[in-house]
Amino acid sequence: MRIGVIGLGKLGLPCAVAMALKGHDVMGFDVRPDVMNKGRRSYTETGPDGCEPFDPYLEASTVRFGTLEEVVNHADLLFIAVQTPHDPLYEGITRLPDSRTDFHYEHLVAACRDVARVASRDTVVVIISTVLPGTIRRHVLPVLTPRIKLCYNPFFIAMGTTMRDFLQPEFVLFGRHDREAASLAEAFYRTITDAPFYATSLENAELIKVAYNTFIGMKIAFANTMMEVCHKLPGTDVDAVTDCLALASRRLISPSYMKGGMGDGGGCHPRDNIAMSWLARELDLSFDTFDAVMRSREKQTEWLADLMCAHEPPKVILGWAFKADCDMATGSPALLLRAILEERGVPVTLIDPHMDSASLVEGELTVATYLIGAKHSVFAGLRFPPGSVVLDPWRYIPTDQEGVRVIPVGVGPAIR
């Protein structure tokens, strides 16, 4: 098919490339002219061999770029992947504010208005941006013309694994406003995947997307609660607990995210919980579960700060990307940990070979109290200088290091 993609950021462009690699004729547009090229990108994607630079995929693809009008009138199917940002206050790298707010929709609304303005024929438009329930009907539909046949199709993708997640979805979700548009979109997806196709109302699809993301945050908060319990309870090990829970796929869903570690991070999950907390207040819910998840995340990070402060300075957070083997720090729980330490007047150094220009050299590490903030694979074989303390919330750093105290967080004291 002839595919158009509006919005070529770290999610939109990899999805456009994935579509092109499946044989579709893809043309993209972005309001930032500097991204409409096949030049070097700074981010990585998970490929067949693990974490790989995105550039070779982009260079090998047939993705083309054009003006907004060219892209709209090229496309049989037009995807709008425009951001719906939140204020930095709600990113999850600082303490949870008392205030709450919805996402900002001005970029999405402007893109939809512009598409409707330049469309010269009936055009199937598929919005993939994350929004709260009611947003499309309230803000988007009023700016469209009868030529625009609309569906809402949020992608369940993550930064760093965008192409893999797009090409191998668990299911394909569609908020169906125009049945003809939904049928065309389903025909497109049958060239990508045989995953289940779930069609529902616009509002249901909007809610399912944020429910999915916030459920992940809830699972991580629960797993980290078990990690703290086990750290304080003799004879227990959080991995033994969560590994067994992960087997309960009939009633506890899946093993994904059921591991103790750092708090939830990324460009979606903390902010989605905060936005849903805003909605909980708007709807006067009897209990704000989303607020509770975010406060749990913050309190668990405070506890990790306590563990660091129980040992001698200097303090070092090793790995401040928001997840393993990733070069992005949006919503990083390690940055929240730094903010809490600095609030206490405790200086802390951040080191991350994926985020810093300099590579990590073992011989350059000094004696310090380290906490592993991101489970980068490069840390697994790292040898620390004698006299150091290493707090490992992931429990994968070798403990047999002479003169080094490696503390696997989530493993209780031995029973004597």
CSV table of C-alpha atoms in Angstrom, one decimal, residues 91-360:
chain,number,residue,atom,x,y,z
A,91,GLU,CA,7.9,13.2,33.6
A,92,GLY,CA,8.7,11.2,36.7
A,93,ILE,CA,12.3,12.3,37.2
A,94,THR,CA,11.4,14.6,40.1
A,95,ARG,CA,9.0,14.2,43.0
A,96,LEU,CA,5.4,13.8,42.3
A,97,PRO,CA,3.7,17.2,42.2
A,98,ASP,CA,0.4,17.9,44.0
A,99,SER,CA,-1.0,19.3,40.7
A,100,ARG,CA,-2.4,17.2,37.9
A,101,THR,CA,-3.1,17.9,34.3
A,102,ASP,CA,-4.2,16.3,31.0
A,103,PHE,CA,-1.7,15.9,28.1
A,104,HIS,CA,-1.2,18.8,25.7
A,105,TYR,CA,-3.1,18.2,22.5
A,106,GLU,CA,-2.2,21.3,20.4
A,107,HIS,CA,0.3,19.5,18.2
A,108,LEU,CA,-2.1,16.7,17.4
A,109,VAL,CA,-5.0,18.9,16.7
A,110,ALA,CA,-2.9,21.2,14.5
A,111,ALA,CA,-1.6,18.2,12.5
A,112,CYS,CA,-5.2,16.8,12.0
A,113,ARG,CA,-6.4,20.3,11.0
A,114,ASP,CA,-3.6,20.6,8.5
A,115,VAL,CA,-4.2,17.2,7.0
A,116,ALA,CA,-7.8,17.9,6.5
A,117,ARG,CA,-7.0,21.2,4.8
A,118,VAL,CA,-4.6,19.7,2.2
A,119,ALA,CA,-6.5,16.4,1.5
A,120,SER,CA,-7.7,16.5,-2.1
A,121,ARG,CA,-9.7,13.2,-1.9
A,122,ASP,CA,-11.2,10.9,0.7
A,123,THR,CA,-8.3,10.0,3.0
A,124,VAL,CA,-8.1,7.3,5.7
A,125,VAL,CA,-6.4,8.8,8.7
A,126,VAL,CA,-5.1,6.6,11.6
A,127,ILE,CA,-4.1,8.4,14.8
A,128,ILE,CA,-1.7,6.6,17.0
A,129,SER,CA,-0.9,9.3,19.6
A,130,THR,CA,-1.6,8.6,23.3
A,131,VAL,CA,-4.7,10.5,24.5
A,132,LEU,CA,-7.1,10.3,27.4
A,133,PRO,CA,-10.6,9.0,26.8
A,134,GLY,CA,-12.9,11.5,25.1
A,135,THR,CA,-10.0,13.5,23.5
A,136,ILE,CA,-10.6,12.5,19.8
A,137,ARG,CA,-14.3,13.2,19.9
A,138,ARG,CA,-13.8,16.4,21.9
A,139,HIS,CA,-10.7,17.9,20.2
A,140,VAL,CA,-10.0,16.2,16.9
A,141,LEU,CA,-13.3,15.4,15.1
A,142,PRO,CA,-14.4,19.1,15.2
A,143,VAL,CA,-11.3,20.1,13.0
A,144,LEU,CA,-11.8,17.4,10.4
A,145,THR,CA,-13.7,17.6,7.0
A,146,PRO,CA,-16.0,14.9,5.6
A,147,ARG,CA,-13.1,13.7,3.4
A,148,ILE,CA,-11.3,12.4,6.4
A,149,LYS,CA,-12.2,8.8,7.4
A,150,LEU,CA,-10.8,8.3,10.9
A,151,CYS,CA,-9.7,5.5,13.2
A,152,TYR,CA,-7.7,5.5,16.4
A,153,ASN,CA,-5.0,2.9,16.5
A,154,PRO,CA,-2.6,3.4,19.4
A,155,PHE,CA,0.6,1.4,19.1
A,156,PHE,CA,1.9,-0.7,22.1
A,157,ILE,CA,5.5,0.1,21.4
A,158,ALA,CA,8.4,1.2,23.5
A,159,MET,CA,11.4,3.4,22.8
A,160,GLY,CA,14.4,1.2,21.8
A,161,THR,CA,12.2,-1.7,20.7
A,162,THR,CA,9.8,0.2,18.5
A,163,MET,CA,10.3,-1.8,15.3
A,164,ARG,CA,10.2,-5.2,17.0
A,165,ASP,CA,7.0,-4.2,19.0
A,166,PHE,CA,5.3,-2.9,15.9
A,167,LEU,CA,6.1,-5.9,13.7
A,168,GLN,CA,5.3,-8.4,16.5
A,169,PRO,CA,2.3,-7.0,18.4
A,170,GLU,CA,0.3,-8.9,21.0
A,171,PHE,CA,-2.9,-7.5,19.4
A,172,VAL,CA,-3.9,-4.6,17.1
A,173,LEU,CA,-6.3,-2.2,18.8
A,174,PHE,CA,-8.7,0.0,16.8
A,175,GLY,CA,-11.1,2.6,17.9
A,176,ARG,CA,-13.5,2.5,15.0
A,177,HIS,CA,-15.1,5.7,13.9
A,178,ASP,CA,-15.4,4.9,10.2
A,179,ARG,CA,-15.9,1.2,9.3
A,180,GLU,CA,-14.5,1.6,5.8
A,181,ALA,CA,-11.3,3.1,7.3
A,182,ALA,CA,-11.0,0.3,9.8
A,183,SER,CA,-11.4,-2.4,7.1
A,184,LEU,CA,-8.6,-0.8,5.1
A,185,ALA,CA,-6.4,-0.6,8.1
A,186,GLU,CA,-7.0,-4.3,9.0
A,187,ALA,CA,-6.1,-5.2,5.4
A,188,PHE,CA,-2.8,-3.3,5.9
A,189,TYR,CA,-2.1,-5.1,9.2
A,190,ARG,CA,-2.6,-8.5,7.7
A,191,THR,CA,0.6,-7.8,5.7
A,192,ILE,CA,2.4,-7.2,9.0
A,193,THR,CA,1.1,-9.6,11.5
A,194,ASP,CA,-1.5,-12.3,12.3
A,195,ALA,CA,-2.1,-10.9,15.8
A,196,PRO,CA,-5.7,-10.6,17.0
A,197,PHE,CA,-7.5,-7.5,15.7
A,198,TYR,CA,-9.6,-5.8,18.4
A,199,ALA,CA,-12.1,-3.2,17.2
A,200,THR,CA,-14.1,-1.1,19.6
A,201,SER,CA,-15.3,2.4,20.2
A,202,LEU,CA,-13.0,5.5,20.1
A,203,GLU,CA,-13.4,6.0,23.8
A,204,ASN,CA,-12.7,2.3,24.7
A,205,ALA,CA,-9.6,2.3,22.6
A,206,GLU,CA,-8.4,5.6,24.2
A,207,LEU,CA,-8.9,4.1,27.6
A,208,ILE,CA,-7.3,0.7,26.7
A,209,LYS,CA,-4.1,2.4,25.7
A,210,VAL,CA,-3.6,4.3,28.9
A,211,ALA,CA,-4.9,1.3,31.0
A,212,TYR,CA,-2.3,-0.9,29.4
A,213,ASN,CA,0.6,1.5,30.2
A,214,THR,CA,-0.6,2.2,33.8
A,215,PHE,CA,-1.1,-1.5,34.5
A,216,ILE,CA,2.6,-2.0,33.7
A,217,GLY,CA,3.5,0.7,36.3
A,218,MET,CA,1.3,-1.2,38.8
A,219,LYS,CA,3.1,-4.5,38.1
A,220,ILE,CA,6.5,-2.9,38.6
A,221,ALA,CA,5.4,-1.2,41.8
A,222,PHE,CA,4.1,-4.5,43.1
A,223,ALA,CA,7.3,-6.4,42.2
A,224,ASN,CA,9.4,-3.7,43.8
A,225,THR,CA,7.3,-4.0,47.0
A,226,MET,CA,8.1,-7.7,47.0
A,227,MET,CA,11.8,-6.7,46.6
A,228,GLU,CA,11.7,-4.5,49.7
A,229,VAL,CA,9.8,-7.2,51.7
A,230,CYS,CA,12.4,-9.8,50.7
A,231,HIS,CA,15.3,-7.5,51.4
A,232,LYS,CA,14.1,-7.2,55.0
A,233,LEU,CA,12.8,-10.7,55.6
A,234,PRO,CA,15.3,-13.4,56.4
A,235,GLY,CA,15.5,-16.4,54.1
A,236,THR,CA,13.7,-14.8,51.2
A,237,ASP,CA,14.7,-13.9,47.6
A,238,VAL,CA,12.5,-11.7,45.4
A,239,ASP,CA,13.5,-13.5,42.2
A,240,ALA,CA,12.3,-16.8,43.7
A,241,VAL,CA,9.0,-15.1,44.6
A,242,THR,CA,8.4,-13.3,41.3
A,243,ASP,CA,9.6,-16.2,39.1
A,244,CYS,CA,6.9,-18.4,40.7
A,245,LEU,CA,4.2,-15.7,40.3
A,246,ALA,CA,5.2,-15.4,36.6
A,247,LEU,CA,4.1,-19.0,36.1
A,248,ALA,CA,0.6,-18.1,37.0
A,249,SER,CA,-0.3,-17.0,33.4
A,250,ARG,CA,-4.0,-18.0,33.7
A,251,ARG,CA,-4.7,-15.5,36.5
A,252,LEU,CA,-1.8,-13.2,36.8
A,253,ILE,CA,-1.5,-12.5,33.1
A,254,SER,CA,2.2,-12.6,32.1
A,255,PRO,CA,5.8,-12.6,33.5
A,256,SER,CA,6.7,-9.4,31.8
A,257,TYR,CA,7.7,-6.6,34.2
A,258,MET,CA,7.3,-9.0,37.2
A,259,LYS,CA,10.8,-8.4,38.4
A,260,GLY,CA,12.1,-6.3,41.3
A,261,GLY,CA,14.4,-3.4,40.2
A,262,MET,CA,14.1,0.3,39.7
A,263,GLY,CA,10.8,2.1,39.2
A,264,ASP,CA,8.9,2.4,36.0
A,265,GLY,CA,10.3,4.8,33.4
A,266,GLY,CA,10.2,6.0,29.8
A,267,GLY,CA,8.3,8.6,27.9
A,268,CYS,CA,4.8,7.0,28.6
A,269,HIS,CA,4.4,5.2,31.8
A,270,PRO,CA,5.0,7.7,34.6
A,271,ARG,CA,3.3,10.5,32.7
A,272,ASP,CA,0.3,8.3,31.8
A,273,ASN,CA,-0.2,7.5,35.5
A,274,ILE,CA,-0.2,11.2,36.3
A,275,ALA,CA,-2.6,12.1,33.5
A,276,MET,CA,-4.9,9.3,34.6
A,277,SER,CA,-4.7,10.6,38.1
A,278,TRP,CA,-5.9,13.9,36.7
A,279,LEU,CA,-8.8,12.0,35.1
A,280,ALA,CA,-9.5,10.3,38.4
A,281,ARG,CA,-10.0,13.7,40.1
A,282,GLU,CA,-12.1,14.9,37.2
A,283,LEU,CA,-14.4,11.8,37.5
A,284,ASP,CA,-14.3,12.0,41.3
A,285,LEU,CA,-13.3,8.3,41.6
A,286,SER,CA,-13.7,6.7,45.0
A,287,PHE,CA,-9.9,5.9,45.0
A,288,ASP,CA,-7.1,7.2,42.8
A,289,THR,CA,-5.1,4.0,42.0
A,290,PHE,CA,-2.8,5.9,39.6
A,291,ASP,CA,-1.7,8.3,42.3
A,292,ALA,CA,-1.0,5.4,44.6
A,293,VAL,CA,1.2,3.7,41.9
A,294,MET,CA,3.2,6.9,41.5
A,295,ARG,CA,3.6,7.5,45.2
A,296,SER,CA,4.7,3.9,45.6
A,297,ARG,CA,7.3,4.5,42.9
A,298,GLU,CA,8.6,7.6,44.7
A,299,LYS,CA,8.7,5.9,48.2
A,300,GLN,CA,10.5,2.9,46.8
A,301,THR,CA,13.1,5.2,45.2
A,302,GLU,CA,13.4,7.0,48.6
A,303,TRP,CA,14.2,3.6,50.1
A,304,LEU,CA,16.9,3.0,47.6
A,305,ALA,CA,18.3,6.4,48.6
A,306,ASP,CA,18.3,5.3,52.2
A,307,LEU,CA,20.3,2.2,51.3
A,308,MET,CA,22.9,4.4,49.5
A,309,CYS,CA,23.1,6.8,52.4
A,310,ALA,CA,23.8,3.9,54.8
A,311,HIS,CA,27.2,3.6,53.3
A,312,GLU,CA,30.2,6.0,52.9
A,313,PRO,CA,30.4,8.6,50.2
A,314,PRO,CA,31.1,9.3,47.4
A,315,LYS,CA,27.8,8.1,45.8
A,316,VAL,CA,27.6,7.0,42.2
A,317,ILE,CA,24.5,5.9,40.2
A,318,LEU,CA,25.8,3.6,37.5
A,319,GLY,CA,23.4,3.6,34.6
A,320,TRP,CA,20.9,6.5,34.3
A,321,ALA,CA,19.1,5.5,31.1
A,322,PHE,CA,15.5,4.6,31.8
A,323,LYS,CA,15.9,1.0,30.9
A,324,ALA,CA,18.6,-1.6,30.1
A,325,ASP,CA,20.9,-1.1,27.0
A,326,CYS,CA,19.0,2.0,26.0
A,327,ASP,CA,20.4,5.5,25.2
A,328,MET,CA,17.3,7.5,26.4
A,329,ALA,CA,16.7,8.9,29.9
A,330,THR,CA,13.1,10.1,29.6
A,331,GLY,CA,11.3,9.4,32.8
A,332,SER,CA,14.4,7.7,34.3
A,333,PRO,CA,13.9,6.4,37.9
A,334,ALA,CA,17.7,6.9,38.3
A,335,LEU,CA,17.2,10.6,37.8
A,336,LEU,CA,14.5,10.6,40.4
A,337,LEU,CA,16.9,8.9,42.7
A,338,ARG,CA,19.5,11.6,42.0
A,339,ALA,CA,16.9,14.3,42.7
A,340,ILE,CA,16.1,12.7,46.1
A,341,LEU,CA,19.7,12.4,47.1
A,342,GLU,CA,20.5,16.0,46.1
A,343,GLU,CA,17.4,17.1,48.1
A,344,ARG,CA,19.1,15.6,51.1
A,345,GLY,CA,22.3,17.4,50.3
A,346,VAL,CA,24.1,14.2,49.2
A,347,PRO,CA,26.3,14.8,46.1
A,348,VAL,CA,26.0,12.0,43.5
A,349,THR,CA,27.7,11.2,40.2
A,350,LEU,CA,26.0,9.7,37.2
A,351,ILE,CA,27.9,7.3,34.9
A,352,ASP,CA,26.3,5.6,31.9
A,353,PRO,CA,28.2,4.3,28.8
A,354,HIS,CA,25.0,4.5,26.8
A,355,MET,CA,24.3,8.1,27.8
A,356,ASP,CA,27.9,9.6,28.1
A,357,SER,CA,30.3,10.2,25.3
A,358,ALA,CA,33.2,8.6,27.1
A,359,SER,CA,33.3,4.8,27.4
A,360,LEU,CA,33.3,3.1,30.8
